[in-house]
PDB file of C-alpha atoms in Angstrom:
ATOM      1  CA  ALA A  11      87.028 -15.338  20.190  1.00  0.00           C
ATOM      2  CA  GLN A  12      83.586 -14.615  19.479  1.00  0.00           C
ATOM      3  CA  SER A  13      81.084 -13.842  22.247  1.00  0.00           C
ATOM      4  CA  VAL A  14      77.299 -13.037  22.542  1.00  0.00           C
ATOM      5  CA  THR A  15      75.453 -10.783  24.475  1.00  0.00           C
ATOM      6  CA  GLN A  16      71.953 -10.975  25.187  1.00  0.00           C
ATOM      7  CA  LEU A  17      70.667  -7.716  26.797  1.00  0.00           C
ATOM      8  CA  ASP A  18      67.699  -8.834  28.437  1.00  0.00           C
ATOM      9  CA  SER A  19      67.356 -11.543  30.913  1.00  0.00           C
ATOM     10  CA  GLN A  20      63.518 -11.665  31.274  1.00  0.00           C
ATOM     11  CA  VAL A  21      60.927 -10.421  28.998  1.00  0.00           C
ATOM     12  CA  PRO A  22      57.173 -10.253  30.269  1.00  0.00           C
ATOM     13  CA  VAL A  23      54.844  -9.470  27.568  1.00  0.00           C
ATOM     14  CA  PHE A  24      50.760  -9.677  26.977  1.00  0.00           C
ATOM     15  CA  GLU A  25      49.454 -11.976  24.453  1.00  0.00           C
ATOM     16  CA  GLU A  26      48.963 -10.564  20.935  1.00  0.00           C
ATOM     17  CA  ALA A  27      51.682  -7.863  21.740  1.00  0.00           C
ATOM     18  CA  PRO A  28      54.996  -7.462  19.820  1.00  0.00           C
ATOM     19  CA  VAL A  29      58.032  -8.821  21.293  1.00  0.00           C
ATOM     20  CA  GLU A  30      61.889  -7.962  20.627  1.00  0.00           C
ATOM     21  CA  LEU A  31      64.650  -9.869  21.982  1.00  0.00           C
ATOM     22  CA  ARG A  32      68.103  -8.031  21.933  1.00  0.00           C
ATOM     23  CA  CYS A  33      71.277  -9.821  20.739  1.00  0.00           C
ATOM     24  CA  ASN A  34      74.922  -8.388  20.418  1.00  0.00           C
ATOM     25  CA  TYR A  35      77.860 -10.265  19.432  1.00  0.00           C
ATOM     26  CA  SER A  36      81.603  -9.649  19.129  1.00  0.00           C
ATOM     27  CA  SER A  37      84.221 -10.754  16.591  1.00  0.00           C
ATOM     28  CA  SER A  38      86.417  -9.235  14.230  1.00  0.00           C
ATOM     29  CA  VAL A  39      85.945 -11.488  11.339  1.00  0.00           C
ATOM     30  CA  SER A  40      82.522 -12.792   9.904  1.00  0.00           C
ATOM     31  CA  VAL A  41      80.259 -14.733  11.520  1.00  0.00           C
ATOM     32  CA  TYR A  42      77.286 -17.017  11.318  1.00  0.00           C
ATOM     33  CA  LEU A  43      74.191 -16.079  13.568  1.00  0.00           C
ATOM     34  CA  PHE A  44      71.477 -18.030  15.191  1.00  0.00           C
ATOM     35  CA  TRP A  45      68.365 -18.050  17.475  1.00  0.00           C
ATOM     36  CA  TYR A  46      67.443 -21.152  19.664  1.00  0.00           C
ATOM     37  CA  VAL A  47      64.240 -21.654  21.648  1.00  0.00           C
ATOM     38  CA  GLN A  48      63.917 -23.818  24.626  1.00  0.00           C
ATOM     39  CA  TYR A  49      60.431 -24.738  25.327  1.00  0.00           C
ATOM     40  CA  PRO A  50      60.023 -25.861  29.141  1.00  0.00           C
ATOM     41  CA  ASN A  51      61.600 -29.229  30.241  1.00  0.00           C
ATOM     42  CA  GLN A  52      62.526 -29.664  26.359  1.00  0.00           C
ATOM     43  CA  GLY A  53      65.886 -29.378  24.505  1.00  0.00           C
ATOM     44  CA  LEU A  54      66.842 -26.255  22.346  1.00  0.00           C
ATOM     45  CA  GLN A  55      65.570 -26.222  18.551  1.00  0.00           C
ATOM     46  CA  LEU A  56      66.456 -23.812  15.665  1.00  0.00           C
ATOM     47  CA  LEU A  57      64.457 -20.622  14.959  1.00  0.00           C
ATOM     48  CA  LEU A  58      66.529 -19.103  12.478  1.00  0.00           C
ATOM     49  CA  LYS A  59      69.840 -18.550  11.050  1.00  0.00           C
ATOM     50  CA  TYR A  60      71.717 -15.919   9.203  1.00  0.00           C
ATOM     51  CA  LEU A  61      74.779 -17.426   7.314  1.00  0.00           C
ATOM     52  CA  SER A  62      74.821 -14.799   4.251  1.00  0.00           C
ATOM     53  CA  GLY A  63      72.789 -13.065   2.161  1.00  0.00           C
ATOM     54  CA  SER A  64      69.491 -10.987   2.878  1.00  0.00           C
ATOM     55  CA  THR A  65      69.909  -9.311   6.363  1.00  0.00           C
ATOM     56  CA  LEU A  66      66.171 -10.124   7.283  1.00  0.00           C
ATOM     57  CA  VAL A  67      65.984 -13.485   8.160  1.00  0.00           C
ATOM     58  CA  LYS A  68      62.560 -15.189   8.542  1.00  0.00           C
ATOM     59  CA  GLY A  69      62.328 -18.201  10.768  1.00  0.00           C
ATOM     60  CA  ILE A  70      59.628 -20.786  12.247  1.00  0.00           C
ATOM     61  CA  ASN A  71      56.196 -19.488  14.285  1.00  0.00           C
ATOM     62  CA  GLY A  72      56.453 -16.205  12.802  1.00  0.00           C
ATOM     63  CA  PHE A  73      59.770 -14.835  14.036  1.00  0.00           C
ATOM     64  CA  GLU A  74      62.257 -13.126  12.122  1.00  0.00           C
ATOM     65  CA  ALA A  75      65.590 -11.072  12.924  1.00  0.00           C
ATOM     66  CA  GLU A  76      67.659  -8.732  11.309  1.00  0.00           C
ATOM     67  CA  PHE A  77      71.417  -8.925  11.122  1.00  0.00           C
ATOM     68  CA  ASN A  78      73.118  -5.504  11.219  1.00  0.00           C
ATOM     69  CA  LYS A  79      76.596  -5.664  10.733  1.00  0.00           C
ATOM     70  CA  SER A  80      77.853  -2.088  11.862  1.00  0.00           C
ATOM     71  CA  GLN A  81      75.916  -2.574  14.951  1.00  0.00           C
ATOM     72  CA  THR A  82      76.944  -5.956  15.519  1.00  0.00           C
ATOM     73  CA  SER A  83      73.282  -7.033  16.506  1.00  0.00           C
ATOM     74  CA  PHE A  84      71.229  -9.740  15.723  1.00  0.00           C
ATOM     75  CA  HIS A  85      67.666  -8.996  17.241  1.00  0.00           C
ATOM     76  CA  LEU A  86      64.626 -11.130  17.166  1.00  0.00           C
ATOM     77  CA  ARG A  87      61.340  -9.917  16.657  1.00  0.00           C
ATOM     78  CA  LYS A  88      57.325 -11.299  16.623  1.00  0.00           C
ATOM     79  CA  PRO A  89      54.917  -8.722  15.610  1.00  0.00           C
ATOM     80  CA  SER A  90      52.402 -10.757  17.671  1.00  0.00           C
ATOM     81  CA  VAL A  91      52.740 -13.375  20.189  1.00  0.00           C
ATOM     82  CA  HIS A  92      50.996 -16.351  21.795  1.00  0.00           C
ATOM     83  CA  ILE A  93      50.816 -18.113  25.189  1.00  0.00           C
ATOM     84  CA  SER A  94      52.635 -20.856  23.453  1.00  0.00           C
ATOM     85  CA  ASP A  95      55.905 -18.750  22.846  1.00  0.00           C
ATOM     86  CA  THR A  96      56.363 -18.595  26.576  1.00  0.00           C
ATOM     87  CA  ALA A  97      59.969 -20.098  26.591  1.00  0.00           C
ATOM     88  CA  GLU A  98      63.582 -19.211  26.730  1.00  0.00           C
ATOM     89  CA  TYR A  99      65.375 -18.044  23.818  1.00  0.00           C
ATOM     90  CA  PHE A 100      68.953 -18.144  22.906  1.00  0.00           C
ATOM     91  CA  CYS A 101      71.189 -16.225  20.640  1.00  0.00           C
ATOM     92  CA  ALA A 102      74.326 -18.053  19.269  1.00  0.00           C
ATOM     93  CA  VAL A 103      77.188 -17.096  17.056  1.00  0.00           C
ATOM     94  CA  SER A 104      79.940 -19.052  15.142  1.00  0.00           C
ATOM     95  CA  LEU A 105      82.826 -17.801  12.927  1.00  0.00           C
ATOM     96  CA  THR A 106      82.458 -18.856   9.454  1.00  0.00           C
ATOM     97  CA  ASN A 107      85.683 -20.681   9.372  1.00  0.00           C
ATOM     98  CA  ASP A 108      85.069 -22.628  12.864  1.00  0.00           C
ATOM     99  CA  TYR A 109      82.861 -25.304  14.160  1.00  0.00           C
ATOM    100  CA  LYS A 110      82.483 -23.574  17.870  1.00  0.00           C
ATOM    101  CA  LEU A 111      79.112 -22.253  18.562  1.00  0.00           C
ATOM    102  CA  SER A 112      78.911 -19.718  21.304  1.00  0.00           C
ATOM    103  CA  PHE A 113      75.487 -19.092  23.146  1.00  0.00           C
ATOM    104  CA  GLY A 114      74.164 -15.854  25.126  1.00  0.00           C
ATOM    105  CA  ALA A 115      72.867 -16.346  28.643  1.00  0.00           C
ATOM    106  CA  GLY A 116      69.342 -16.406  27.088  1.00  0.00           C
ATOM    107  CA  THR A 117      66.324 -14.510  27.679  1.00  0.00           C
ATOM    108  CA  THR A 118      62.925 -15.660  29.444  1.00  0.00           C
ATOM    109  CA  VAL A 119      59.787 -14.648  27.546  1.00  0.00           C
ATOM    110  CA  THR A 120      56.725 -14.870  29.306  1.00  0.00           C
ATOM    111  CA  VAL A 121      53.614 -14.472  27.608  1.00  0.00           C
ATOM    112  CA  ARG A 122      50.665 -13.413  29.460  1.00  0.00           C
ATOM    113  CA  ALA A 123      46.849 -13.505  28.621  1.00  0.00           C
TER     114      ALA A 123
ATOM    115  CA  GLU B  28      62.005 -39.819  13.379  1.00  0.00           C
ATOM    116  CA  ALA B  29      65.377 -37.728  13.504  1.00  0.00           C
ATOM    117  CA  GLN B  30      66.460 -37.537  16.982  1.00  0.00           C
ATOM    118  CA  VAL B  31      69.296 -37.422  19.159  1.00  0.00           C
ATOM    119  CA  THR B  32      68.734 -39.616  22.583  1.00  0.00           C
ATOM    120  CA  GLN B  33      70.214 -39.165  25.660  1.00  0.00           C
ATOM    121  CA  ASN B  34      70.227 -41.681  28.800  1.00  0.00           C
ATOM    122  CA  PRO B  35      69.530 -41.179  31.711  1.00  0.00           C
ATOM    123  CA  ARG B  36      67.182 -38.224  31.617  1.00  0.00           C
ATOM    124  CA  TYR B  37      67.245 -37.774  35.343  1.00  0.00           C
ATOM    125  CA  LEU B  38      70.294 -38.758  37.697  1.00  0.00           C
ATOM    126  CA  ILE B  39      71.113 -38.362  41.474  1.00  0.00           C
ATOM    127  CA  THR B  40      74.362 -39.585  42.437  1.00  0.00           C
ATOM    128  CA  VAL B  41      76.701 -39.182  45.019  1.00  0.00           C
ATOM    129  CA  THR B  42      80.545 -37.548  45.063  1.00  0.00           C
ATOM    130  CA  GLY B  43      82.985 -39.656  43.634  1.00  0.00           C
ATOM    131  CA  LYS B  44      80.542 -42.239  41.997  1.00  0.00           C
ATOM    132  CA  LYS B  45      81.532 -42.725  38.088  1.00  0.00           C
ATOM    133  CA  LEU B  46      78.947 -42.408  35.899  1.00  0.00           C
ATOM    134  CA  THR B  47      78.252 -41.969  31.884  1.00  0.00           C
ATOM    135  CA  VAL B  48      75.725 -40.142  30.198  1.00  0.00           C
ATOM    136  CA  THR B  49      74.876 -41.898  26.582  1.00  0.00           C
ATOM    137  CA  CYS B  50      74.246 -40.084  23.653  1.00  0.00           C
ATOM    138  CA  SER B  51      73.146 -41.603  20.170  1.00  0.00           C
ATOM    139  CA  GLN B  52      71.881 -39.581  17.114  1.00  0.00           C
ATOM    140  CA  ASN B  53      70.335 -41.273  13.892  1.00  0.00           C
ATOM    141  CA  MET B  54      70.945 -38.745  11.576  1.00  0.00           C
ATOM    142  CA  ASN B  55      74.416 -39.769  10.191  1.00  0.00           C
ATOM    143  CA  HIS B  56      75.800 -36.293  11.496  1.00  0.00           C
ATOM    144  CA  GLU B  57      79.715 -35.631  11.494  1.00  0.00           C
ATOM    145  CA  TYR B  58      79.759 -33.296  14.481  1.00  0.00           C
ATOM    146  CA  MET B  59      78.607 -33.988  17.981  1.00  0.00           C
ATOM    147  CA  SER B  60      78.905 -31.939  21.190  1.00  0.00           C
ATOM    148  CA  TRP B  61      77.978 -31.683  24.877  1.00  0.00           C
ATOM    149  CA  TYR B  62      76.919 -28.468  26.861  1.00  0.00           C
ATOM    150  CA  ARG B  63      75.804 -27.888  30.277  1.00  0.00           C
ATOM    151  CA  GLN B  64      73.225 -25.325  30.956  1.00  0.00           C
ATOM    152  CA  ASP B  65      73.359 -23.574  34.260  1.00  0.00           C
ATOM    153  CA  PRO B  66      71.060 -20.360  35.345  1.00  0.00           C
ATOM    154  CA  GLY B  67      72.417 -17.208  34.121  1.00  0.00           C
ATOM    155  CA  LEU B  68      74.984 -18.676  32.159  1.00  0.00           C
ATOM    156  CA  GLY B  69      73.384 -20.238  29.136  1.00  0.00           C
ATOM    157  CA  LEU B  70      74.869 -22.920  27.630  1.00  0.00           C
ATOM    158  CA  ARG B  71      78.681 -23.818  27.771  1.00  0.00           C
ATOM    159  CA  GLN B  72      80.583 -26.367  25.608  1.00  0.00           C
ATOM    160  CA  ILE B  73      82.247 -29.308  27.244  1.00  0.00           C
ATOM    161  CA  TYR B  74      83.842 -31.326  24.612  1.00  0.00           C
ATOM    162  CA  TYR B  75      83.004 -31.715  20.877  1.00  0.00           C
ATOM    163  CA  SER B  76      83.989 -34.106  18.200  1.00  0.00           C
ATOM    164  CA  MET B  77      84.179 -33.533  14.375  1.00  0.00           C
ATOM    165  CA  ASN B  78      84.310 -37.209  13.595  1.00  0.00           C
ATOM    166  CA  VAL B  79      85.114 -40.632  14.620  1.00  0.00           C
ATOM    167  CA  GLU B  80      88.184 -40.709  17.096  1.00  0.00           C
ATOM    168  CA  VAL B  81      88.239 -36.847  16.848  1.00  0.00           C
ATOM    169  CA  THR B  82      87.665 -35.011  19.993  1.00  0.00           C
ATOM    170  CA  ASP B  83      88.376 -31.840  21.431  1.00  0.00           C
ATOM    171  CA  LYS B  84      87.958 -29.390  24.495  1.00  0.00           C
ATOM    172  CA  GLY B  85      85.362 -27.159  24.418  1.00  0.00           C
ATOM    173  CA  ASP B  86      85.353 -24.127  27.168  1.00  0.00           C
ATOM    174  CA  VAL B  87      84.521 -26.001  30.458  1.00  0.00           C
ATOM    175  CA  PRO B  88      86.199 -29.737  30.137  1.00  0.00           C
ATOM    176  CA  GLU B  89      87.708 -30.287  33.521  1.00  0.00           C
ATOM    177  CA  GLY B  90      86.070 -33.248  35.161  1.00  0.00           C
ATOM    178  CA  TYR B  91      84.641 -34.657  32.038  1.00  0.00           C
ATOM    179  CA  LYS B  92      85.848 -37.337  29.496  1.00  0.00           C
ATOM    180  CA  VAL B  93      84.470 -38.351  26.132  1.00  0.00           C
ATOM    181  CA  SER B  94      84.779 -40.828  23.474  1.00  0.00           C
ATOM    182  CA  ARG B  95      83.874 -41.344  19.994  1.00  0.00           C
ATOM    183  CA  LYS B  96      84.277 -44.807  18.718  1.00  0.00           C
ATOM    184  CA  GLU B  97      81.095 -44.724  16.412  1.00  0.00           C
ATOM    185  CA  LYS B  98      79.767 -41.981  14.475  1.00  0.00           C
ATOM    186  CA  ARG B  99      76.228 -42.416  16.208  1.00  0.00           C
ATOM    187  CA  ASN B 100      77.495 -42.164  19.669  1.00  0.00           C
ATOM    188  CA  PHE B 101      78.965 -39.718  22.100  1.00  0.00           C
ATOM    189  CA  PRO B 102      79.114 -40.657  25.439  1.00  0.00           C
ATOM    190  CA  LEU B 103      80.110 -38.177  28.490  1.00  0.00           C
ATOM    191  CA  ILE B 104      82.059 -39.574  31.339  1.00  0.00           C
ATOM    192  CA  LEU B 105      82.047 -38.033  34.576  1.00  0.00           C
ATOM    193  CA  GLU B 106      85.150 -40.063  36.410  1.00  0.00           C
ATOM    194  CA  SER B 107      84.541 -38.616  39.776  1.00  0.00           C
ATOM    195  CA  PRO B 108      81.598 -36.234  40.096  1.00  0.00           C
ATOM    196  CA  SER B 109      81.520 -33.445  42.225  1.00  0.00           C
ATOM    197  CA  PRO B 110      78.662 -31.096  43.631  1.00  0.00           C
ATOM    198  CA  ASN B 111      79.725 -28.388  41.001  1.00  0.00           C
ATOM    199  CA  GLN B 112      78.880 -30.582  38.398  1.00  0.00           C
ATOM    200  CA  THR B 113      75.181 -30.807  39.125  1.00  0.00           C
ATOM    201  CA  SER B 114      73.477 -29.186  36.134  1.00  0.00           C
ATOM    202  CA  LEU B 115      71.646 -29.819  32.831  1.00  0.00           C
ATOM    203  CA  TYR B 116      73.597 -31.441  29.985  1.00  0.00           C
ATOM    204  CA  PHE B 117      72.464 -31.543  26.827  1.00  0.00           C
ATOM    205  CA  CYS B 118      74.165 -33.372  23.567  1.00  0.00           C
ATOM    206  CA  ALA B 119      73.511 -32.042  20.257  1.00  0.00           C
ATOM    207  CA  SER B 120      74.965 -33.079  16.674  1.00  0.00           C
ATOM    208  CA  SER B 121      75.029 -31.459  13.405  1.00  0.00           C
ATOM    209  CA  PHE B 122      76.450 -31.936   9.738  1.00  0.00           C
ATOM    210  CA  ALA B 123      79.844 -30.432   9.846  1.00  0.00           C
ATOM    211  CA  GLY B 124      79.317 -28.274  12.623  1.00  0.00           C
ATOM    212  CA  ASN B 125      77.654 -25.581  10.518  1.00  0.00           C
ATOM    213  CA  GLY B 126      75.683 -24.361  13.566  1.00  0.00           C
ATOM    214  CA  GLU B 127      72.366 -26.022  13.047  1.00  0.00           C
ATOM    215  CA  LEU B 128      72.436 -28.149  15.876  1.00  0.00           C
ATOM    216  CA  PHE B 129      70.013 -30.857  16.758  1.00  0.00           C
ATOM    217  CA  PHE B 130      69.734 -31.207  20.578  1.00  0.00           C
ATOM    218  CA  GLY B 131      68.638 -34.147  22.957  1.00  0.00           C
ATOM    219  CA  GLU B 132      66.297 -33.553  25.586  1.00  0.00           C
ATOM    220  CA  GLY B 133      68.810 -32.821  28.114  1.00  0.00           C
ATOM    221  CA  SER B 134      69.884 -34.915  31.302  1.00  0.00           C
ATOM    222  CA  ARG B 135      69.534 -33.329  34.887  1.00  0.00           C
ATOM    223  CA  LEU B 136      72.495 -34.526  36.804  1.00  0.00           C
ATOM    224  CA  THR B 137      72.627 -33.933  40.883  1.00  0.00           C
ATOM    225  CA  VAL B 138      75.647 -34.700  42.581  1.00  0.00           C
ATOM    226  CA  LEU B 139      75.246 -35.004  46.095  1.00  0.00           C
TER     227      LEU B 139
END
């Protein structure tokens, strides 16, 4: 079975600074990878996904992530954050031949002025 | 507007009093799923359904039931709620379970 580890539970960051959220997964077979964002008091929405092809994936709101198969990682980055990026971010993985999506524990990003 | 609608959004109940949380999607998605979100644990899957009349257990199915009689609806039933089911619940749907889930806004349940 696949699993996901998000290495940071909380990431405080100043406005306009870069941010990186780390995600590692474990699986012996091919996977699909996702990042979801949850703004306060809302449901989750998809930020970006990796299914195949280019390992650098661009998503909404200026976020991007890089799939590294050798390190089994899928880290999320943004070069310059805004106050509105304050949210909880979830990394998720599924096997390519399975419907089940497994989520990490989440990383809370707090952007300060 | 494409959406997943859950009701109720907030509910306080007592131990043992049966309740149902409804979920409806208007995107003609085959796949629907229920998750619970607890601090430090992320989202854990309760049950999922790949199509009408097809349901299966997720990681934490104990104490819950579901049904999928129509494609658009996927209610979550707590026959005899207990305090350890106090949580934030999310319904989600997608085409063919491809991981691109659309989530409802969540239902916060408190069991006293």
